Every structure is written in structure tokens, then in C-alpha cells.
Short mmCIF file of C-alpha atoms in Angstrom, two decimals:
data_model
loop_
_atom_site.label_atom_id
_atom_site.label_comp_id
_atom_site.label_asym_id
_atom_site.label_seq_id
_atom_site.Cartn_x
_atom_site.Cartn_y
_atom_site.Cartn_z
CA UNK A 18 4.77 3.11 -21.67
CA UNK A 19 4.90 5.46 -18.80
CA UNK A 20 8.34 5.46 -17.05
CA UNK A 21 7.23 3.27 -13.96
CA UNK A 22 5.96 0.91 -16.65
CA UNK A 23 9.04 0.71 -18.57
CA UNK A 24 10.99 0.36 -14.89
CA UNK A 25 8.64 -2.29 -13.71
CA UNK A 26 8.84 -4.50 -17.04
CA UNK A 27 12.81 -3.71 -16.86
CA UNK A 28 13.42 -5.69 -13.80
CA UNK A 29 14.78 -9.07 -12.78
CA UNK A 30 15.27 -8.83 -9.11
CA UNK A 31 14.75 -7.28 -5.82
CA UNK A 32 16.50 -4.25 -5.84
CA UNK A 33 17.35 -2.99 -2.24
CA UNK A 34 19.46 0.15 -3.90
CA UNK A 35 17.15 1.25 -6.76
CA UNK A 36 16.94 4.93 -6.72
CA UNK A 37 13.48 6.44 -6.88
CA UNK A 38 12.12 10.03 -6.93
CA UNK A 39 8.56 9.10 -5.24
CA UNK A 40 6.24 11.73 -5.76
CA UNK A 41 3.31 10.15 -3.97
CA UNK A 42 2.55 12.36 -0.62
CA UNK A 43 2.52 10.02 2.57
CA UNK A 44 3.37 12.53 4.86
CA UNK A 45 -0.25 11.81 6.64
CA UNK A 46 0.90 8.62 7.86
CA UNK A 47 4.09 10.38 9.46
CA UNK A 48 2.32 12.44 11.46
CA UNK A 49 2.07 10.88 14.83
CA UNK A 50 -1.97 10.91 16.13
CA UNK A 51 -4.18 8.78 17.57
CA UNK A 52 -7.23 10.23 15.91
CA UNK A 53 -8.22 8.39 12.64
CA UNK A 54 -10.03 11.45 11.61
CA UNK A 55 -6.32 13.24 11.30
CA UNK A 56 -5.41 11.25 8.79
CA UNK A 57 -8.17 10.76 6.43
CA UNK A 58 -9.23 14.50 6.67
CA UNK A 59 -5.61 15.22 5.11
CA UNK A 60 -6.07 12.32 2.52
CA UNK A 61 -9.37 13.82 1.28
CA UNK A 62 -7.63 17.24 1.09
CA UNK A 63 -5.56 15.21 -1.73
CA UNK A 64 -8.64 13.52 -3.59
CA UNK A 65 -9.38 10.45 -1.44
CA UNK A 66 -13.11 9.86 -0.03
CA UNK A 67 -14.67 6.70 1.94
CA UNK A 68 -14.71 3.58 -0.21
CA UNK A 69 -17.95 1.45 -1.27
CA UNK A 70 -16.63 -1.62 0.18
CA UNK A 71 -19.07 -3.87 -1.76
CA UNK A 72 -17.19 -2.80 -5.20
CA UNK A 73 -15.26 -5.94 -6.40
CA UNK A 74 -12.50 -3.41 -7.03
CA UNK A 75 -11.79 -2.60 -3.37
CA UNK A 76 -11.40 -6.00 -2.42
CA UNK A 77 -9.00 -6.78 -5.39
CA UNK A 78 -6.76 -3.40 -4.30
CA UNK A 79 -6.73 -4.58 -0.57
CA UNK A 80 -5.95 -8.08 -2.02
CA UNK A 81 -2.64 -6.97 -3.81
CA UNK A 82 -1.83 -4.90 -0.60
CA UNK A 83 -1.13 -7.68 1.51
CA UNK A 84 1.49 -9.08 -1.44
CA UNK A 85 4.43 -7.22 -0.67
CA UNK A 86 5.12 -9.75 2.22
CA UNK A 87 5.18 -12.63 -0.72
CA UNK A 88 7.78 -10.56 -2.85
CA UNK A 89 9.67 -10.07 0.65
CA UNK A 90 10.17 -13.82 0.30
CA UNK A 91 7.53 -14.24 3.26
CA UNK A 92 5.55 -17.07 1.09
CA UNK A 93 5.72 -20.18 3.47
CA UNK A 94 6.73 -21.65 0.87
CA UNK A 95 3.63 -21.32 -1.36
CA UNK A 96 3.64 -20.43 -4.89
CA UNK A 97 2.30 -16.78 -5.94
CA UNK A 98 -0.95 -18.34 -7.07
CA UNK A 99 -1.64 -20.08 -3.44
CA UNK A 100 -0.46 -17.19 -1.87
CA UNK A 101 -3.05 -14.52 -4.04
CA UNK A 102 -5.91 -16.92 -3.02
CA UNK A 103 -5.27 -16.38 0.72
CA UNK A 104 -4.82 -12.68 0.67
CA UNK A 105 -8.42 -12.64 -1.24
CA UNK A 106 -9.80 -14.32 1.85
CA UNK A 107 -7.99 -12.01 3.80
CA UNK A 108 -9.33 -8.97 2.08
CA UNK A 109 -12.91 -10.35 2.45
CA UNK A 110 -12.37 -10.09 6.56
CA UNK A 111 -10.40 -6.77 6.37
CA UNK A 112 -13.55 -5.38 4.64
CA UNK A 113 -16.11 -6.79 7.27
CA UNK A 114 -13.99 -5.58 10.48
CA UNK A 115 -15.69 -3.40 12.88
CA UNK A 116 -13.64 -0.88 14.92
CA UNK A 117 -12.40 -1.38 18.42
CA UNK A 118 -11.73 1.04 20.95
CA UNK A 119 -7.98 0.53 20.40
CA UNK A 120 -7.80 -0.17 16.50
CA UNK A 121 -9.42 1.79 13.79
CA UNK A 122 -9.50 1.25 10.21
CA UNK A 123 -10.61 3.46 7.43
CA UNK A 124 -10.70 2.21 3.38
CA UNK A 125 -10.59 5.46 1.18
CA UNK A 126 -10.76 5.34 -2.67
CA UNK A 127 -10.02 7.79 -5.65
CA UNK A 128 -10.79 7.64 -9.32
CA UNK A 129 -7.96 7.47 -11.71
CA UNK A 130 -8.67 7.16 -15.86
CA UNK A 131 -9.08 3.91 -15.67
CA UNK A 132 -10.33 2.57 -12.46
CA UNK A 133 -9.50 3.37 -8.70
CA UNK A 134 -6.70 3.85 -5.97
CA UNK A 135 -7.03 2.51 -2.80
CA UNK A 136 -5.84 3.70 0.93
CA UNK A 137 -6.26 1.68 3.89
CA UNK A 138 -5.43 3.36 7.25
CA UNK A 139 -5.13 1.85 10.67
CA UNK A 140 -4.63 3.44 13.78
CA UNK A 141 -3.95 1.32 16.64
CA UNK A 142 -3.42 2.73 20.61
CA UNK A 143 -3.02 0.00 22.96
CA UNK A 144 -2.20 2.31 25.65
CA UNK A 145 -2.29 6.34 26.57
CA UNK A 146 1.28 6.31 26.06
CA UNK A 147 1.66 4.54 22.87
CA UNK A 148 0.21 4.38 19.60
CA UNK A 149 1.01 3.36 15.68
CA UNK A 150 -0.27 4.30 12.21
CA UNK A 151 -0.49 1.64 9.52
CA UNK A 152 -1.13 2.87 6.00
CA UNK A 153 -1.52 0.88 2.53
CA UNK A 154 -1.65 2.26 -0.96
CA UNK A 155 -2.13 0.65 -4.23
CA UNK A 156 -1.44 3.13 -6.54
CA UNK A 157 -1.66 3.46 -10.33
CA UNK A 158 1.32 4.71 -12.76
CA UNK A 159 0.16 8.01 -12.74
CA UNK A 160 0.43 9.04 -9.04
CA UNK A 161 4.15 6.98 -9.02
CA UNK A 162 5.36 8.22 -12.06
CA UNK A 163 9.01 9.55 -11.57
CA UNK A 164 11.08 6.71 -10.58
CA UNK A 165 14.65 6.93 -12.03
CA UNK A 166 15.32 4.91 -15.15
CA UNK A 167 17.18 2.08 -14.18
CA UNK A 168 18.59 -0.47 -17.13
CA UNK A 169 17.49 -4.04 -15.75
CA UNK A 170 15.56 -7.23 -16.91
CA UNK A 171 12.22 -8.77 -16.81
CA UNK A 172 10.86 -9.63 -13.67
CA UNK A 173 7.18 -9.35 -12.40
CA UNK A 174 7.70 -7.01 -9.58
CA UNK A 175 10.33 -4.74 -8.05
CA UNK A 176 10.97 -3.78 -4.64
CA UNK A 177 12.45 -0.39 -4.33
CA UNK A 178 14.79 1.55 -1.93
CA UNK A 179 12.50 4.05 0.20
CA UNK A 180 13.56 6.41 2.82
CA UNK A 181 11.05 7.09 5.91
CA UNK A 182 10.76 10.35 7.67
CA UNK A 183 12.91 10.77 10.66
CA UNK A 184 9.90 11.37 13.32
CA UNK A 185 10.89 12.59 17.07
CA UNK A 186 9.82 9.75 19.49
CA UNK A 187 9.06 7.31 16.75
CA UNK A 188 10.05 4.31 14.62
CA UNK A 189 9.01 4.78 11.27
CA UNK A 190 9.52 2.57 7.84
CA UNK A 191 8.16 2.80 4.49
CA UNK A 192 8.17 -0.25 1.53
CA UNK A 193 7.56 0.59 -1.98
CA UNK A 194 6.65 -2.45 -4.54
CA UNK A 195 6.71 -1.67 -8.32
CA UNK A 196 4.28 -4.40 -10.07
CA UNK A 197 4.67 -5.17 -13.59
CA UNK A 198 0.89 -5.67 -14.30
CA UNK A 199 1.62 -7.17 -17.97
CA UNK A 200 3.71 -10.03 -16.73
CA UNK A 201 1.74 -10.77 -13.26
CA UNK A 202 -1.43 -10.61 -15.30
CA UNK A 203 0.10 -13.11 -18.10
CA UNK A 204 1.10 -15.54 -15.15
CA UNK A 205 -1.91 -15.25 -13.02
CA UNK A 206 -4.56 -14.97 -15.72
CA UNK A 207 -6.01 -11.83 -13.99
CA UNK A 208 -6.14 -8.51 -14.21
CA UNK A 209 -3.73 -6.58 -11.46
CA UNK A 210 -5.61 -3.61 -10.21
CA UNK A 211 -2.53 -1.24 -9.72
CA UNK A 212 1.10 -0.56 -10.89
CA UNK A 213 2.73 -0.19 -7.14
CA UNK A 214 2.10 -1.17 -3.23
CA UNK A 215 3.14 1.60 -0.91
CA UNK A 216 2.99 0.58 2.73
CA UNK A 217 4.03 2.75 6.02
CA UNK A 218 4.51 2.03 9.63
CA UNK A 219 4.88 4.79 12.49
CA UNK A 220 5.19 3.57 16.16
CA UNK A 221 5.24 6.64 18.62
CA UNK A 222 4.85 7.80 21.92
CA UNK A 223 1.96 9.90 22.81
CA UNK A 224 1.50 13.36 24.65
CA UNK A 225 -0.58 12.32 27.28
#
């Protein structure tokens, strides 16, 4: 069992102070730009490529990218199974979404030993003075292995503390959730595509 699996399997509650030494590089998502190609080019250097949006695996990963809101307690009073169904419908809409002049999304994937990992990048520029970048990654244990071992109890997911970099004239955030694939799969009766979800957000002033 990998260190991440041991870590996620051992968690009983959401942890705001769990220590992590995350090896996965999210720096491309914290570099202010309104050109989405700048971000995708940087990710492609690490093995990411445009995803096949018709691949069912892609839809599964997009679905689970939406689940950290549930893990944060924003469930609307719905059980996990109902929220997952809603996220599946939302994923269908995301995969069909077309670019707008002010908002563009790219979905990238890369192969792993047992499937794929997924990245979703959205760049929004509503005005010439302001832009934002939202990235979401659905990752395997291999990409995120290296979190510190912590003695915890059993849980289906764990929210980890994670510090976003300081970016001048910008606001940045980073959210990391480790998933216990075995426990979640047993509860939901369906395979879980990833071991961790990472979300980043950067709101910044442009140079124009």
C-alpha cells in the first residue's frame, strides 16, 4: 500500500492542520496570464495532452473534481450518492461547454499505470484589468505520494492543509483532498478514478 493510500485510509475526520509535502507541481496555475495557451504549454511539458472528451474516464474524473465542495460540508443536505449523481450531470455539461471570448477551458490528460489523470484549466478575463485562473487536477497516488505519515483513524476522505504561493497583486488559494478509494468505492458501489483532487484559484490584476 502506498504512503498516500495508508494516509487516506487512516483518516477519520477532515483535518485542517495535516502536514503535507506535496510533490505535484501546480506553478503553471499560479502564473498570472490571460492566455490559456501559456498554462497548457507549461503543463504539456510535464506530460499533459488534450484529453479525449468522449472517453468515459474523462467524465469520471470531471465528476470527482466537483466533490471537494461536498467534502467541505457544502452538500445542500444531500447524501453523498445524490451529490455524486448531480456532479455526473454537471460533468456532461462541462465537457460540452464551448469557449467564450471572456472564458476558456481546456481539459488535459496523461496516462498512468492503471488509467489516466486529468487536469481542467479555466481562464476568465471579464475586464482588461482583471483575470482569474482556476485549475483542478484529478490525480493518482503516484503523482502525489510523499505526504507525511500521520496516525489517524478510518475515513473516506481527508482535507489537507495546503499553502498557495504568494503572487504580487493577486489572491491565490489551493485546496487538496486525499481520497480513500477503497472505502468510497465500497460505499458507492462504483470505482473511484483518483487518489487526490487538487484545486487552485488565482485572481489577479493584469498589466494592461
